[in-house]
PDB file of C-alpha atoms in Angstrom:
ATOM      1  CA  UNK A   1      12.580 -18.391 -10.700  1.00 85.00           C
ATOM      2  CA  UNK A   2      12.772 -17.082  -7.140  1.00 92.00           C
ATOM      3  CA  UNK A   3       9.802 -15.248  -5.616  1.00 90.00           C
ATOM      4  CA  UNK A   4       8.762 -12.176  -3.145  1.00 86.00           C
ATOM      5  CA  UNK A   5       5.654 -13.047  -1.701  1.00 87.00           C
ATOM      6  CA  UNK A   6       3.830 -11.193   1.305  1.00 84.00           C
ATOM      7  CA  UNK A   7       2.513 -13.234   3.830  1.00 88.00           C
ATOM      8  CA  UNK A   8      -1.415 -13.241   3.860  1.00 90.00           C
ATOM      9  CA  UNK A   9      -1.636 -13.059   7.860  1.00 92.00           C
ATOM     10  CA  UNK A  10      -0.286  -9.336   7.293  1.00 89.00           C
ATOM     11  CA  UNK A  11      -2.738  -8.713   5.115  1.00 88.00           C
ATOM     12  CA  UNK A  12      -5.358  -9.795   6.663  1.00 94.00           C
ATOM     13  CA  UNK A  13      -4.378  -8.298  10.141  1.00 94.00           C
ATOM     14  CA  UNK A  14      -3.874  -4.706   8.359  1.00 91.00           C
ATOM     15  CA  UNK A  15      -7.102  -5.573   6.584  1.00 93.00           C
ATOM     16  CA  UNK A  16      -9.554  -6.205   9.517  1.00 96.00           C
ATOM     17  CA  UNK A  17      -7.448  -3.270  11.262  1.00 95.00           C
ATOM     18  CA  UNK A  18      -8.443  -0.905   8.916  1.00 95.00           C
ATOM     19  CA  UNK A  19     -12.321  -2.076   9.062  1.00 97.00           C
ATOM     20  CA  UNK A  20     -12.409  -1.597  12.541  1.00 98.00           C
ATOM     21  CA  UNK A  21     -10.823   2.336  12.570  1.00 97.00           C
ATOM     22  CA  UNK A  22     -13.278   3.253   9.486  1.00 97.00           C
ATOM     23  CA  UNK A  23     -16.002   1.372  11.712  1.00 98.00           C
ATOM     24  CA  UNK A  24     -15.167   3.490  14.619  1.00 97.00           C
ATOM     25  CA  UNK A  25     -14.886   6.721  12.177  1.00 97.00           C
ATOM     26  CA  UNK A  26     -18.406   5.624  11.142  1.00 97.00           C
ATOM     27  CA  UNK A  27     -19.795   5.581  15.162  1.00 97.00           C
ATOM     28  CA  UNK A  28     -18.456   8.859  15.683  1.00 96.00           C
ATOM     29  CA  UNK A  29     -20.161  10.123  12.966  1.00 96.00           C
ATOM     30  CA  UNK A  30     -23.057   8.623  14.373  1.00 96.00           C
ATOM     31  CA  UNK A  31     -22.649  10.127  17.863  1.00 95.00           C
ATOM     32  CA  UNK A  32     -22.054  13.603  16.000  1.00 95.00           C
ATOM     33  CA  UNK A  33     -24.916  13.574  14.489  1.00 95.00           C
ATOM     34  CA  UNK A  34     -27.350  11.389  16.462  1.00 95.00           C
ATOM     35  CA  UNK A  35     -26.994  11.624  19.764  1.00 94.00           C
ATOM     36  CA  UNK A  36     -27.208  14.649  22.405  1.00 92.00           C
ATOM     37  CA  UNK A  37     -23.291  15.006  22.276  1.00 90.00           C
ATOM     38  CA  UNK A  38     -22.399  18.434  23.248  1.00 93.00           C
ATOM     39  CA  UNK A  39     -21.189  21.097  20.757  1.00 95.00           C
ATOM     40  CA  UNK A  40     -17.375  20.282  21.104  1.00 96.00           C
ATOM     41  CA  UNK A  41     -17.641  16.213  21.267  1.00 95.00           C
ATOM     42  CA  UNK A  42     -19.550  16.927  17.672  1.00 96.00           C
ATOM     43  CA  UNK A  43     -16.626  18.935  16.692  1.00 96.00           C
ATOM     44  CA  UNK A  44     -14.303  16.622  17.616  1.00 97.00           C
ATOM     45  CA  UNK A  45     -16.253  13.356  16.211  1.00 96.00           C
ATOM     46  CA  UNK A  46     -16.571  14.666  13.221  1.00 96.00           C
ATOM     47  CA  UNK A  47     -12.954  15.926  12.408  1.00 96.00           C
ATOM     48  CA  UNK A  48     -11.691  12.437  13.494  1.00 95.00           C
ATOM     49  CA  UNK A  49     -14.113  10.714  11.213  1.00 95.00           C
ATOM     50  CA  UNK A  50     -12.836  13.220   8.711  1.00 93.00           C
ATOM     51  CA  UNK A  51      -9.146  12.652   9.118  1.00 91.00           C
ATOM     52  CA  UNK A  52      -9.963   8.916   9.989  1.00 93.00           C
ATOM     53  CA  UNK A  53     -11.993   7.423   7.178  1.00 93.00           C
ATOM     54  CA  UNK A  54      -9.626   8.511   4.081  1.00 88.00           C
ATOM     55  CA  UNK A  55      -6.783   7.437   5.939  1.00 86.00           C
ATOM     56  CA  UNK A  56      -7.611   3.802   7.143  1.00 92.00           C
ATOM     57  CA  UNK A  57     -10.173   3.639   4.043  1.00 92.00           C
ATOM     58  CA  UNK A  58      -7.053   3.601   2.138  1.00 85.00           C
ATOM     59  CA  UNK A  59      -5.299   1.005   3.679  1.00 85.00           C
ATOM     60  CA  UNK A  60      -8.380  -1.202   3.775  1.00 92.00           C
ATOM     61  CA  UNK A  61      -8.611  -0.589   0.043  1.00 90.00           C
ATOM     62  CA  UNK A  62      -5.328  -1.692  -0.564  1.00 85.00           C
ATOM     63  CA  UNK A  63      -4.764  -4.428   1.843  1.00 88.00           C
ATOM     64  CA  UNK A  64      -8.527  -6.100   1.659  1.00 92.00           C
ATOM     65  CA  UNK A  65      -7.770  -6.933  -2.012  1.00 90.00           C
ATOM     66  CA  UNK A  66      -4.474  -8.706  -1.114  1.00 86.00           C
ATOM     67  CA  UNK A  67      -6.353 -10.761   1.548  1.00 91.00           C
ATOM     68  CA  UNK A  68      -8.612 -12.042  -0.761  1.00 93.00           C
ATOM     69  CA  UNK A  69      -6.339 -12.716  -3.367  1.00 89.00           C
ATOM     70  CA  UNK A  70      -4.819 -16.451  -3.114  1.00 89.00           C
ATOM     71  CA  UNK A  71      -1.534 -15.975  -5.480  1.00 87.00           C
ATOM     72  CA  UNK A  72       1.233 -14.409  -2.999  1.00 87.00           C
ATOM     73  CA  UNK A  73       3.886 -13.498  -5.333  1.00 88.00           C
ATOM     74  CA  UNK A  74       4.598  -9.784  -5.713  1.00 84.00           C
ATOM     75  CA  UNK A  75       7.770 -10.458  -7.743  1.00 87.00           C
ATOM     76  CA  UNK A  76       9.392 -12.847  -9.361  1.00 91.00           C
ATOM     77  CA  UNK A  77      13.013 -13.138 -10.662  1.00 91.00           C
ATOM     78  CA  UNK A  78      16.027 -14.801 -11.640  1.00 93.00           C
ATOM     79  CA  UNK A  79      19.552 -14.324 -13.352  1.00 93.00           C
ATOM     80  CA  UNK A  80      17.984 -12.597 -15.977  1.00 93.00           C
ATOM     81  CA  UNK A  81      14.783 -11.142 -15.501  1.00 92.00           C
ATOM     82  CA  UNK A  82      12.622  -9.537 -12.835  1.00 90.00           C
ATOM     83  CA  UNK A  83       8.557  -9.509 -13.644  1.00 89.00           C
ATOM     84  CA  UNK A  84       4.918  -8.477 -11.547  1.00 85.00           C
ATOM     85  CA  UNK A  85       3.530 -10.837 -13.025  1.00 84.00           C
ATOM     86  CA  UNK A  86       2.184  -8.317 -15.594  1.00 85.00           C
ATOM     87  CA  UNK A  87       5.994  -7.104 -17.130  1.00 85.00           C
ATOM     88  CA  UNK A  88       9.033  -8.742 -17.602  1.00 88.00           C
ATOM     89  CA  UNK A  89      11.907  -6.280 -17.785  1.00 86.00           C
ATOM     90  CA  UNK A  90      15.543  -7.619 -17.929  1.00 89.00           C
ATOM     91  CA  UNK A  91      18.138  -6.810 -15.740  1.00 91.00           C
ATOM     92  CA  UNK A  92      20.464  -5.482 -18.323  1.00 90.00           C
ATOM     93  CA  UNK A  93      17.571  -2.880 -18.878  1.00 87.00           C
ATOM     94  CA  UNK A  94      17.304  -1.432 -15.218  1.00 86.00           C
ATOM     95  CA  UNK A  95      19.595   1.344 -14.206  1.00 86.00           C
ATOM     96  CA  UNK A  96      18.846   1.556 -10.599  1.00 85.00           C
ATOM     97  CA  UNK A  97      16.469   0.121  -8.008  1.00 83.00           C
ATOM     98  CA  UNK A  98      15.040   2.683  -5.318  1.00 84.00           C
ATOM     99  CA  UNK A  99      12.895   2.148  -2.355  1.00 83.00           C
ATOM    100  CA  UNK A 100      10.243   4.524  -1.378  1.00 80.00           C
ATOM    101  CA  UNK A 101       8.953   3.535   2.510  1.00 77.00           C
ATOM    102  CA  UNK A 102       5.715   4.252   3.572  1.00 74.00           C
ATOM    103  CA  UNK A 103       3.936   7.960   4.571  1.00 72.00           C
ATOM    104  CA  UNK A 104       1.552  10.050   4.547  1.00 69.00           C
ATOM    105  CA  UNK A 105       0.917  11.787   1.230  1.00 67.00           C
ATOM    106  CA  UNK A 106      -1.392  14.850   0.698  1.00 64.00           C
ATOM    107  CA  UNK A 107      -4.626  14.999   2.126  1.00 62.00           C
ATOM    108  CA  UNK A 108      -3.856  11.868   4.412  1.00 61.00           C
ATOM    109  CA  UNK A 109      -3.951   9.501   1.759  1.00 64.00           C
ATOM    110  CA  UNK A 110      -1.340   6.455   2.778  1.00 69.00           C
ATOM    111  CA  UNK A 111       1.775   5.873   0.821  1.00 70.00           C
ATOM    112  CA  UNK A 112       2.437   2.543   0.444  1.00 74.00           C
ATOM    113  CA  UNK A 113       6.459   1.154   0.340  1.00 78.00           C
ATOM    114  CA  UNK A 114       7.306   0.734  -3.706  1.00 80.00           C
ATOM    115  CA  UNK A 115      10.212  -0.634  -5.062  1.00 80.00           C
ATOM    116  CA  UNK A 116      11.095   1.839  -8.128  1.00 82.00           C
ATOM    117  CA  UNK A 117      12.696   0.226 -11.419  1.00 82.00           C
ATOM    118  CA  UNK A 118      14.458   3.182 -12.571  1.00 83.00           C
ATOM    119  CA  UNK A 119      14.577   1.521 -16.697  1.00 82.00           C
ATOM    120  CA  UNK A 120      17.535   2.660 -19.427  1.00 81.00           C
ATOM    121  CA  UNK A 121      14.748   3.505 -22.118  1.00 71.00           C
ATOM    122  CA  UNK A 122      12.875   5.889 -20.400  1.00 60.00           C
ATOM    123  CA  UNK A 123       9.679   5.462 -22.413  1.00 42.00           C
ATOM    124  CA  UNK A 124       8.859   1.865 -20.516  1.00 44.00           C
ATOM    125  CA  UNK A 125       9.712   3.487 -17.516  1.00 42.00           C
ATOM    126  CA  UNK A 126       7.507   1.431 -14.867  1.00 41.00           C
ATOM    127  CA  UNK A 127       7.131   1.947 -11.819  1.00 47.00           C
ATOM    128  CA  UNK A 128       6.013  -1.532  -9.388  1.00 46.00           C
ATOM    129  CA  UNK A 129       3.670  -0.565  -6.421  1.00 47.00           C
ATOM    130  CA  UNK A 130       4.038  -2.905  -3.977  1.00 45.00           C
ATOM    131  CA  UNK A 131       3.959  -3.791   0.073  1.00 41.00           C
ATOM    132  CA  UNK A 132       7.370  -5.021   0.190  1.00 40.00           C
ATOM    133  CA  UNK A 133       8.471  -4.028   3.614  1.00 37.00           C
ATOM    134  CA  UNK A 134      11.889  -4.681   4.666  1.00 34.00           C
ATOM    135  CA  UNK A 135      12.410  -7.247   1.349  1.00 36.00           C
ATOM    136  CA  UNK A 136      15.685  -6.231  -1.054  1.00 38.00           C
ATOM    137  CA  UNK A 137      17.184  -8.059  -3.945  1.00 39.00           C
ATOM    138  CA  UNK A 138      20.720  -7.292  -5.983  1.00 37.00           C
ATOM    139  CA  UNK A 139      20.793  -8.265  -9.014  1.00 36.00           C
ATOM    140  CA  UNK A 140      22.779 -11.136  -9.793  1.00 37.00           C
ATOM    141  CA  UNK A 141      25.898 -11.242 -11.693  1.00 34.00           C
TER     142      UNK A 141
END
């Protein structure tokens, strides 16, 4: 079985990234409301803490997990199979593979890149939320 792994340095980097922009979201909250700041800094303090905390909450949702975790593996695969650890799904049953790349979805929530396993039988249609970034596979013949 081969194996796409993430690399934990990544994780950890977005990780302590994303602590310190919700930390600075929660100081200009603070400033807003606790400290003489004049009516447009509050404005402004508050509608990047707004904006802010969703957005890199998110990611350190996501990512803090992944830094903690200690098995790697995202997928696995090999001339027959392809599994997340949680389902196996054979290669004779996938149609087509898609990618979907990271952005920013409604209200600022993050998107995170996905590999999609478009399935035969639609009704174990399954989709595999992952951050591969940049990492393809073909299935082999």
């Amino acid at each position: 079985m081969k194996a796409i792994s993430y690399r934990k340095s990544v994780a950890w980097g977005k990780a302590l990234g994303s602590l310190l922009f919700v930390l600075v979201c929660l100081f200009l909250l603070y400033v807003a409301f606790f400290t003489d700041a004049t009516l447009i800094h509050t404005f402004f303090c508050i509608t990047s803490a707004i904006i802010g905390i969703p957005f890199f909450g998110g990611y350190l949702v996501v990512c803090l997990p992944r830094a903690l975790k200690s098995n790697t593996q995202l997928l696995t695969y090999d001339q027959k199979s392809i599994s997340d650890g949680k389902k196996t799904v054979a290669w004779v049953d996938i149609e087509n593979i898609s990618y979907s790349g990271p952005s920013i979805q409604k209200w600022l929530f993050p998107q995170f890149p996905q590999l999609i396993f478009h399935l035969k039988n639609l009704l174990f249609a399954h989709r595999l939320r992952h951050s591969v970034h940049h990492e393809a596979f073909e299935r082999a013949d």
